[in-house]
CSV table of C-alpha atoms in Angstrom, one decimal:
chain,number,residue,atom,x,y,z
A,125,UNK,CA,123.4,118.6,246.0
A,126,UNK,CA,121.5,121.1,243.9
A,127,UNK,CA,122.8,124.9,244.4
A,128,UNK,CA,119.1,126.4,243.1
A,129,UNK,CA,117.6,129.1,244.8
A,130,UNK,CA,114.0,131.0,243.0
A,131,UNK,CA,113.4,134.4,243.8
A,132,UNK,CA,110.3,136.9,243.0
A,133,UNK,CA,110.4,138.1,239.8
A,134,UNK,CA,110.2,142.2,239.7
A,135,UNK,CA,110.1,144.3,236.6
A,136,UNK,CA,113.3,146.6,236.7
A,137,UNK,CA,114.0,149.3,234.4
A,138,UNK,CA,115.4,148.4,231.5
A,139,UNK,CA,117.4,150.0,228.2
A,140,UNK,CA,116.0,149.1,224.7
A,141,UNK,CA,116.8,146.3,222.6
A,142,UNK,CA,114.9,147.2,219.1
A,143,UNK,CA,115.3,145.5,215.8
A,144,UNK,CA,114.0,147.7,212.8
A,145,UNK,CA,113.7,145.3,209.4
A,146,UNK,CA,113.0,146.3,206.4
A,147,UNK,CA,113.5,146.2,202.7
A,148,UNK,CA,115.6,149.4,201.2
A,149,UNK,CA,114.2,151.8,200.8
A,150,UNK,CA,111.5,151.8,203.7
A,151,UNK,CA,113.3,154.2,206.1
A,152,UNK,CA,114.9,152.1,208.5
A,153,UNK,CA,118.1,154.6,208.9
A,154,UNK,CA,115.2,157.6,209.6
A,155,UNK,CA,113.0,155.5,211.4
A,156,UNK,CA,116.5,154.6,213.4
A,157,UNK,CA,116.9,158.1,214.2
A,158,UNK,CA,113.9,159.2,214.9
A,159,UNK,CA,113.4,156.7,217.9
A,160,UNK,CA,117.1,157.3,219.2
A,161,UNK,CA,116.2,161.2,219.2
A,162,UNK,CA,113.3,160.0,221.4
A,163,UNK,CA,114.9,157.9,223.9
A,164,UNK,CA,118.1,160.0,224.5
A,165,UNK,CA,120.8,162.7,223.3
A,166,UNK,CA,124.0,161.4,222.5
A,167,UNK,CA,123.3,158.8,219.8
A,168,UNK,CA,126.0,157.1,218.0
A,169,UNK,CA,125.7,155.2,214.5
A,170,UNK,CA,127.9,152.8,213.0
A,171,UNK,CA,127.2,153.3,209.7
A,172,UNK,CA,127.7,150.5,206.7
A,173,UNK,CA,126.1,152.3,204.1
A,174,UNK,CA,128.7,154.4,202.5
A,175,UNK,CA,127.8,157.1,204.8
A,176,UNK,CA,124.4,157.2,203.6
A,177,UNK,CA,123.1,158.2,207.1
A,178,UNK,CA,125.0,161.2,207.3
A,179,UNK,CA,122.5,162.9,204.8
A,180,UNK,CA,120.3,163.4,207.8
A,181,UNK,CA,122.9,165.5,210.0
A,182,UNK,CA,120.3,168.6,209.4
A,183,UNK,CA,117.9,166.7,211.0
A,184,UNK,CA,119.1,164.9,213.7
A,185,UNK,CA,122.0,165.5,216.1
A,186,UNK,CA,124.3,162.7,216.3
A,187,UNK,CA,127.8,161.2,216.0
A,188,UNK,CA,128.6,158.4,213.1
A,189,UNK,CA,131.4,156.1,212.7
A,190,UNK,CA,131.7,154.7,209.1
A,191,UNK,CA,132.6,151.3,208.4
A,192,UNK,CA,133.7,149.0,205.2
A,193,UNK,CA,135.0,145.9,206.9
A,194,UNK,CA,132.0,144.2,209.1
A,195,UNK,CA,134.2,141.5,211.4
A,196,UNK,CA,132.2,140.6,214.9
A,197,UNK,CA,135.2,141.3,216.9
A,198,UNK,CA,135.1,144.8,215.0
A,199,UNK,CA,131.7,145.7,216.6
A,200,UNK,CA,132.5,144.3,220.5
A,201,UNK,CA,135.0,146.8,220.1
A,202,UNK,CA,132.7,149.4,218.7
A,203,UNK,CA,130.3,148.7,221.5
A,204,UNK,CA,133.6,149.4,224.0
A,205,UNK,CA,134.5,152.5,222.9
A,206,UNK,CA,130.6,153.7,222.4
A,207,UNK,CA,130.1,152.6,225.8
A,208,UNK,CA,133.2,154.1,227.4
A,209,UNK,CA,132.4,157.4,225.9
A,210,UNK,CA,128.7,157.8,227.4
A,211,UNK,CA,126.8,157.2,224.6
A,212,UNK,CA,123.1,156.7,225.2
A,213,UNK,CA,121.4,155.4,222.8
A,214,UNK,CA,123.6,153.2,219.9
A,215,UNK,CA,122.7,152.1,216.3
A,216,UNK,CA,123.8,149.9,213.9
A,217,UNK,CA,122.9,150.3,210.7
A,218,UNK,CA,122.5,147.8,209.4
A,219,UNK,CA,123.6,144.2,211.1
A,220,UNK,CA,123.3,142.6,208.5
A,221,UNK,CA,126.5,144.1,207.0
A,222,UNK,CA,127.8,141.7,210.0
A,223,UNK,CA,126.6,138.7,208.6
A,224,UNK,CA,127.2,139.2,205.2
A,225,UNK,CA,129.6,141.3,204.2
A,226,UNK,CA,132.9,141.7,203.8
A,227,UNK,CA,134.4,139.9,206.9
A,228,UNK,CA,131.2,139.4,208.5
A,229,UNK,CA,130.3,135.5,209.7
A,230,UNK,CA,129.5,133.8,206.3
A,231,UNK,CA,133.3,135.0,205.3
A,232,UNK,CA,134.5,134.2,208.9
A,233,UNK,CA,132.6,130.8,208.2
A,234,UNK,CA,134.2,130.2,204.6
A,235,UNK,CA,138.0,131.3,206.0
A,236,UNK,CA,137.9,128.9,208.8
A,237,UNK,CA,136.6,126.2,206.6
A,238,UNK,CA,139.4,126.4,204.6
A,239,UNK,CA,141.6,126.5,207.6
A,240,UNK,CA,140.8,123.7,209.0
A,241,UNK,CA,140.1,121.3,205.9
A,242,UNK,CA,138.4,118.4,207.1
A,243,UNK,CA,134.7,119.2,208.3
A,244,UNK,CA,134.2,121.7,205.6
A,245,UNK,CA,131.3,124.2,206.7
A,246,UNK,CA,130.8,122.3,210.0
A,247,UNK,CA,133.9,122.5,211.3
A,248,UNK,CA,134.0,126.4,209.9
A,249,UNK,CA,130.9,127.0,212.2
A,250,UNK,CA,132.0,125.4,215.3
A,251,UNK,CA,134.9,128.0,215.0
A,252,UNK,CA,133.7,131.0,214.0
A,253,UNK,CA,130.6,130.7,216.2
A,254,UNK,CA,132.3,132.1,219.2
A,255,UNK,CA,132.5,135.5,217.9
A,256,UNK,CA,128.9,135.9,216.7
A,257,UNK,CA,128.0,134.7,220.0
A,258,UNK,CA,130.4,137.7,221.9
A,259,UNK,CA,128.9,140.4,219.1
A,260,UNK,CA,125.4,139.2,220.4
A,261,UNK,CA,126.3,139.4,224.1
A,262,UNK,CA,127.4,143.0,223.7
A,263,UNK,CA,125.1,144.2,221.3
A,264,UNK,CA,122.7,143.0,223.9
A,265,UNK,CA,124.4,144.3,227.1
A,266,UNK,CA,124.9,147.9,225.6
A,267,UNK,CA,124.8,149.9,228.7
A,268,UNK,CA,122.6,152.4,226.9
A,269,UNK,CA,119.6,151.9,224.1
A,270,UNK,CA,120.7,150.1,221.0
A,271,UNK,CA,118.7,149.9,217.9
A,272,UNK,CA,120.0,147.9,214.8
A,273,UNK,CA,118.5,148.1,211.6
A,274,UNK,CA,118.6,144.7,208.8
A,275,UNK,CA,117.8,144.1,205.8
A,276,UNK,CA,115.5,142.5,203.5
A,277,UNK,CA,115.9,140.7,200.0
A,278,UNK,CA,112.3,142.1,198.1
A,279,UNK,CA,110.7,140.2,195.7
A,280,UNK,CA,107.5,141.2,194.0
A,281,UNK,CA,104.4,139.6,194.2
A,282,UNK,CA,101.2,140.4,192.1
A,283,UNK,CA,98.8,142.0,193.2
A,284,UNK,CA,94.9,143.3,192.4
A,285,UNK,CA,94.7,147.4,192.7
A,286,UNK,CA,91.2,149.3,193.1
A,287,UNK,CA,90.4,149.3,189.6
A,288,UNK,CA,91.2,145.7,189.2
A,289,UNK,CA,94.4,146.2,187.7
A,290,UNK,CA,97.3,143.7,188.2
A,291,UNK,CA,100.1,145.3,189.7
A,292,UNK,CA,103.6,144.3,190.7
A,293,UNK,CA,104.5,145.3,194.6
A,294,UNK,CA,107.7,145.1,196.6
A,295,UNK,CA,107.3,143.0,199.6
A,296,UNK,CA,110.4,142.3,202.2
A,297,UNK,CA,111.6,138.5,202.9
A,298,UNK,CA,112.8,137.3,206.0
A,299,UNK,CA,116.1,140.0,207.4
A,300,UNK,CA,119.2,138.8,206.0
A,301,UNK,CA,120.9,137.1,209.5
A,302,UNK,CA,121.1,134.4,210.9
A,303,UNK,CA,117.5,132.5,211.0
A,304,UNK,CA,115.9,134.0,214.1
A,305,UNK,CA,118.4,136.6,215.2
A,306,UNK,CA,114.8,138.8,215.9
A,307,UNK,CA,114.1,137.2,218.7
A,308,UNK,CA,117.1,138.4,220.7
A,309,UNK,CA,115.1,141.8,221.1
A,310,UNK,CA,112.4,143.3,222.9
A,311,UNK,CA,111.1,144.9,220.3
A,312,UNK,CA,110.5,144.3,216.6
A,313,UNK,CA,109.0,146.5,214.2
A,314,UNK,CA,108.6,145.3,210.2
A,315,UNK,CA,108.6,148.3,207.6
A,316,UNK,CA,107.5,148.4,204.3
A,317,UNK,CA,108.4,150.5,201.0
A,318,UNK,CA,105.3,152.8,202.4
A,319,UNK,CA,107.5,153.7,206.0
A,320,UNK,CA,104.9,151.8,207.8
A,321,UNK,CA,106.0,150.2,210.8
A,322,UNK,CA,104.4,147.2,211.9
A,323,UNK,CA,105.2,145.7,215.5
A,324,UNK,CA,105.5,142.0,214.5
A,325,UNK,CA,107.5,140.9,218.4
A,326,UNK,CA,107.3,142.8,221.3
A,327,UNK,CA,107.2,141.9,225.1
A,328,UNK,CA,106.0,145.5,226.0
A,329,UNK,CA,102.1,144.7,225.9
A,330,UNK,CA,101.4,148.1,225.1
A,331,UNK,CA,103.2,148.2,221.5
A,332,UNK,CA,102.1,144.6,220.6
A,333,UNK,CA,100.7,144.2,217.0
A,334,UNK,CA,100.6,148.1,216.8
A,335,UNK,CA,101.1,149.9,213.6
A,336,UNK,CA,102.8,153.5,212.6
A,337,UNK,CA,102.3,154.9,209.7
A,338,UNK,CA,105.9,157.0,209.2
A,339,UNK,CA,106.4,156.9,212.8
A,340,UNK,CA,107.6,159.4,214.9
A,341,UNK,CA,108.0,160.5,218.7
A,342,UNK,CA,104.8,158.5,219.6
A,343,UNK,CA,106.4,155.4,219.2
A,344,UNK,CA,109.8,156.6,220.8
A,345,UNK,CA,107.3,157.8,223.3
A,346,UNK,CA,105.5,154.3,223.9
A,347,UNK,CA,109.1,152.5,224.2
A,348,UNK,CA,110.3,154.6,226.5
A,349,UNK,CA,107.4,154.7,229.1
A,350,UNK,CA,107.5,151.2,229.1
A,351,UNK,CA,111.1,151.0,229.7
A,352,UNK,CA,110.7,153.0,232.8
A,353,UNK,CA,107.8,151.2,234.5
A,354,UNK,CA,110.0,149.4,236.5
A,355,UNK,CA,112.5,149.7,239.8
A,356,UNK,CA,116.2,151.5,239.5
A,357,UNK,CA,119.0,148.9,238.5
A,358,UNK,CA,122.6,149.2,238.5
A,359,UNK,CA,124.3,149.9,234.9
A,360,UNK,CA,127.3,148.6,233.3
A,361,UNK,CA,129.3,152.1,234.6
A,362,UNK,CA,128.2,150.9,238.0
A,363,UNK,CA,129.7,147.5,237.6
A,364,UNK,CA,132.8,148.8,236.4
A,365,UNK,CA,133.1,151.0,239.2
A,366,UNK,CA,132.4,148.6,241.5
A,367,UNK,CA,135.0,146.0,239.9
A,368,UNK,CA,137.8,148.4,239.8
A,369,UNK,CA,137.8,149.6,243.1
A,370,UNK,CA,140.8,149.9,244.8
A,371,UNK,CA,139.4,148.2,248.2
A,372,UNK,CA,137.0,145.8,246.8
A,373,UNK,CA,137.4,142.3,248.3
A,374,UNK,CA,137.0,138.7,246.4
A,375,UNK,CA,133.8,138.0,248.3
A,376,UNK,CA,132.6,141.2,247.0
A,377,UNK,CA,133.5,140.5,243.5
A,378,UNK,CA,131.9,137.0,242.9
A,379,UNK,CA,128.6,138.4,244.6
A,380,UNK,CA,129.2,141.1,241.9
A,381,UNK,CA,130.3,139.0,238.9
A,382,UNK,CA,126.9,137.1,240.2
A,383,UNK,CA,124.4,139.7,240.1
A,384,UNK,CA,126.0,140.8,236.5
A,385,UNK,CA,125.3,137.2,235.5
A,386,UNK,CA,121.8,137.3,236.3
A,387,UNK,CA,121.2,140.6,234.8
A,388,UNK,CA,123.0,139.1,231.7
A,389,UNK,CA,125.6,141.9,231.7
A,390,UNK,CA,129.0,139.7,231.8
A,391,UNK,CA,129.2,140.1,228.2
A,392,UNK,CA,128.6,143.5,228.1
A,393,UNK,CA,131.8,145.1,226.0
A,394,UNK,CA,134.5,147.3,228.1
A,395,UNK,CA,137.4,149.1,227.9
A,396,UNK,CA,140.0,148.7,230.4
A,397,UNK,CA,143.1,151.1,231.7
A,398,UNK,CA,145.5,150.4,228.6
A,399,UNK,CA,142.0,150.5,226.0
A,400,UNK,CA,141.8,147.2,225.3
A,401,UNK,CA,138.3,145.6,225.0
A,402,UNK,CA,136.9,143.0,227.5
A,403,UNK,CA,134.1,141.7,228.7
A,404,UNK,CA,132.2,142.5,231.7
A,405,UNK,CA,132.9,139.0,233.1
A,406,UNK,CA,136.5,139.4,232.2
A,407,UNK,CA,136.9,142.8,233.8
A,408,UNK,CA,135.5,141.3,237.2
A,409,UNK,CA,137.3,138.2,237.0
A,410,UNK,CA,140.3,139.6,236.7
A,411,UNK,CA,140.0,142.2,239.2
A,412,UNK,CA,138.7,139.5,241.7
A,413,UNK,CA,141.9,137.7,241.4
A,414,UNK,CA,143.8,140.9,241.9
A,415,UNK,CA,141.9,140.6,245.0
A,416,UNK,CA,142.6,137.2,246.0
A,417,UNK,CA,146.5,137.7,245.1
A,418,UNK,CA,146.3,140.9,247.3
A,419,UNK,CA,144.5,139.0,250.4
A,420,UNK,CA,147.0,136.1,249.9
A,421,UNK,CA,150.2,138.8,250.2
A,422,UNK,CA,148.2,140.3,253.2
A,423,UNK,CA,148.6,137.0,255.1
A,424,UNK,CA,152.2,136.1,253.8
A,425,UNK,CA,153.1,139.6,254.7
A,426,UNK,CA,151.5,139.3,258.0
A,427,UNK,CA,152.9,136.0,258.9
A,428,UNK,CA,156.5,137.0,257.7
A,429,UNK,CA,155.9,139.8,260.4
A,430,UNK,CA,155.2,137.5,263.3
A,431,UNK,CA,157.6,135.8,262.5
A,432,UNK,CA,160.3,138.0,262.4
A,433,UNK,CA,158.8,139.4,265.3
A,434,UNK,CA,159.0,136.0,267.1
A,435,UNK,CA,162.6,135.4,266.1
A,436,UNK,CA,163.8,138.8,267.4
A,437,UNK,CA,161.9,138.0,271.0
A,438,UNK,CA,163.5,134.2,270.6
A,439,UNK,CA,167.7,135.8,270.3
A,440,UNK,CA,166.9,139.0,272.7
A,441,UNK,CA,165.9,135.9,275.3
A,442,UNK,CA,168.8,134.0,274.5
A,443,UNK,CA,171.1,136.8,274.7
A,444,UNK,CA,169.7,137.4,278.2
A,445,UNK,CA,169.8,134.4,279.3
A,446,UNK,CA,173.8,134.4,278.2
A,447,UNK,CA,174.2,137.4,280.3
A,448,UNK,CA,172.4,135.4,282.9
A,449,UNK,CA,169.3,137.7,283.2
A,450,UNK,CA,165.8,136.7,284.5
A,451,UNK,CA,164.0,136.4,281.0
């Protein structure tokens, strides 16, 4: 029997999930920090540029953490510690540093290729998959706003000017990812050598197909009103909270494990007691079979006590009933 239940769909509030591409050169790193200032106050930036992005500290207020080694485990456990600490808004810039640079999945991909010899790329895929798929689940379940920034390759195509001049112009490919990593945010804005931003995928209405030239506030400003048209839901904090709790019971936890499923949160990246980074779903999981382990002791301990209980009612009888008392 089928276990399927459909409920009515309600907007809730939401954190946001922007994807800035771009060629070099067309500001995604500003464009980056401009919304971030917009949408919250502590911002933190994982940097892959050399530290390019620190050039802006006199304009914007916010923490960086430089990187030259791009693994995908290396940015779940970013995303921990950022999330641990309170950060509100995250960027990375750029993912595609994560894809292909040093360490990042195309290396991941070659190394288990040649670790497992037969299958060549295929089998290197089907191993190193995994941990794309966790740095997508937490980049994704960021408890605040995240914003990654990825690059183009440029080529140059010809073009006609306005005194009918041929003329050699910079145009960005396709982001160098995965093919269609775009689509696993709300939001996706195009930007050219010009710091125009062009909203090429969007599922806020509003911002659909809109264009900025060297946007600013405003369009921090449209993301965020969006974000909040919607009813109060519980954050990954909350969860956490919830999970740990000293008195929380297994039925509790799976109802909680559930609702983080639905709001696609069990992947989000934490930090337990000893800082180690889990999941979301890992955290709960575990803590629900404290639970269980607890209950079960509960009723061994009880059941040892009535016992023992019985047992010392069963000899004082029998001693009385030596002595030849009424019992």
């Amino acid at each position: 029997m089928n276990h399927f239940t459909f409920t009515t769909a309600t907007k809730e509030r939401a954190k946001a999930r922007i994807a800035l591409i771009g060629p070099t050169g067309s500001g995604k790193t500003y464009t980056a920090l401009v919304t971030a200032t917009g949408l919250g106050e502590r911002i933190a930036l994982v940097d892959t540029e050399h530290g390019s992005a620190a050039k802006y500290a006199d304009e914007f207020a916010f923490d960086t953490l430089p990187l030259t080694a791009f693994q995908p485990t290396t940015l779940v456990d970013v995303l921990a510690v950022a999330a641990h600490d309170g950060y509100d808004v995250m960027i990375v810039d750029s993912l595609s540093h994560f894809w292909s640079g040093t360490g990042g999945m195309l290396e991941q991909v070659d190394d288990a290729a040649k670790r497992v010899g037969a299958g060549g790329n295929f089998a290197g895929w089907k191993e190193a998959r995994p941990q794309e798929r966790a740095m997508i689940d937490a980049l994704l379940a960021y408890p605040g706003h995240l914003i990654v920034t990825m690059r183009t390759k440029t080529e140059y195509v010809i073009e006609e000017d306005q005194r009918g001049r041929k003329v050699p112009r910079k145009v960005g490919l396709k982001p160098d990812q995965r093919e269609g990593i775009e689509y696993e945010f709300d939001i996706v804005g195009d930007l050219d050598h010009e710091n125009t931003l062009v909203i090429s995928k969007s599922r806020a209405k509003s911002l659909s197909g809109m264009v900025f030239n060297k946007p600013g506030m405003e369009f921090a400003e449209a993301v965020f009103s969006w974000l909040e048209a919607g009813k109060p839901t519980r954050s990954v904090p909350d969860y956490i909270t919830a999970a740990t709790a000293p008195e929380a019971t297994p039925d509790e936890l799976r109802t909680l494990y559930e609702q983080a499923r639905r709001h696609n949160l069990l992947g989000a990246a934490v930090l337990d007691r000893n800082g180690e980074t889990h999941t979301l779903g890992e955290l709960i999981v575990r803590h629900g079979t404290a639970a269980r382990n607890r209950a079960t002791q509960d009723v061994d301990d009880t059941a040892a006590r009535n016992r023992a209980t019985q047992d010392v009612a069963s000899k004082t009888g029998t001693e009385r009933g030596k002595k030849g008392e009424v019992v």
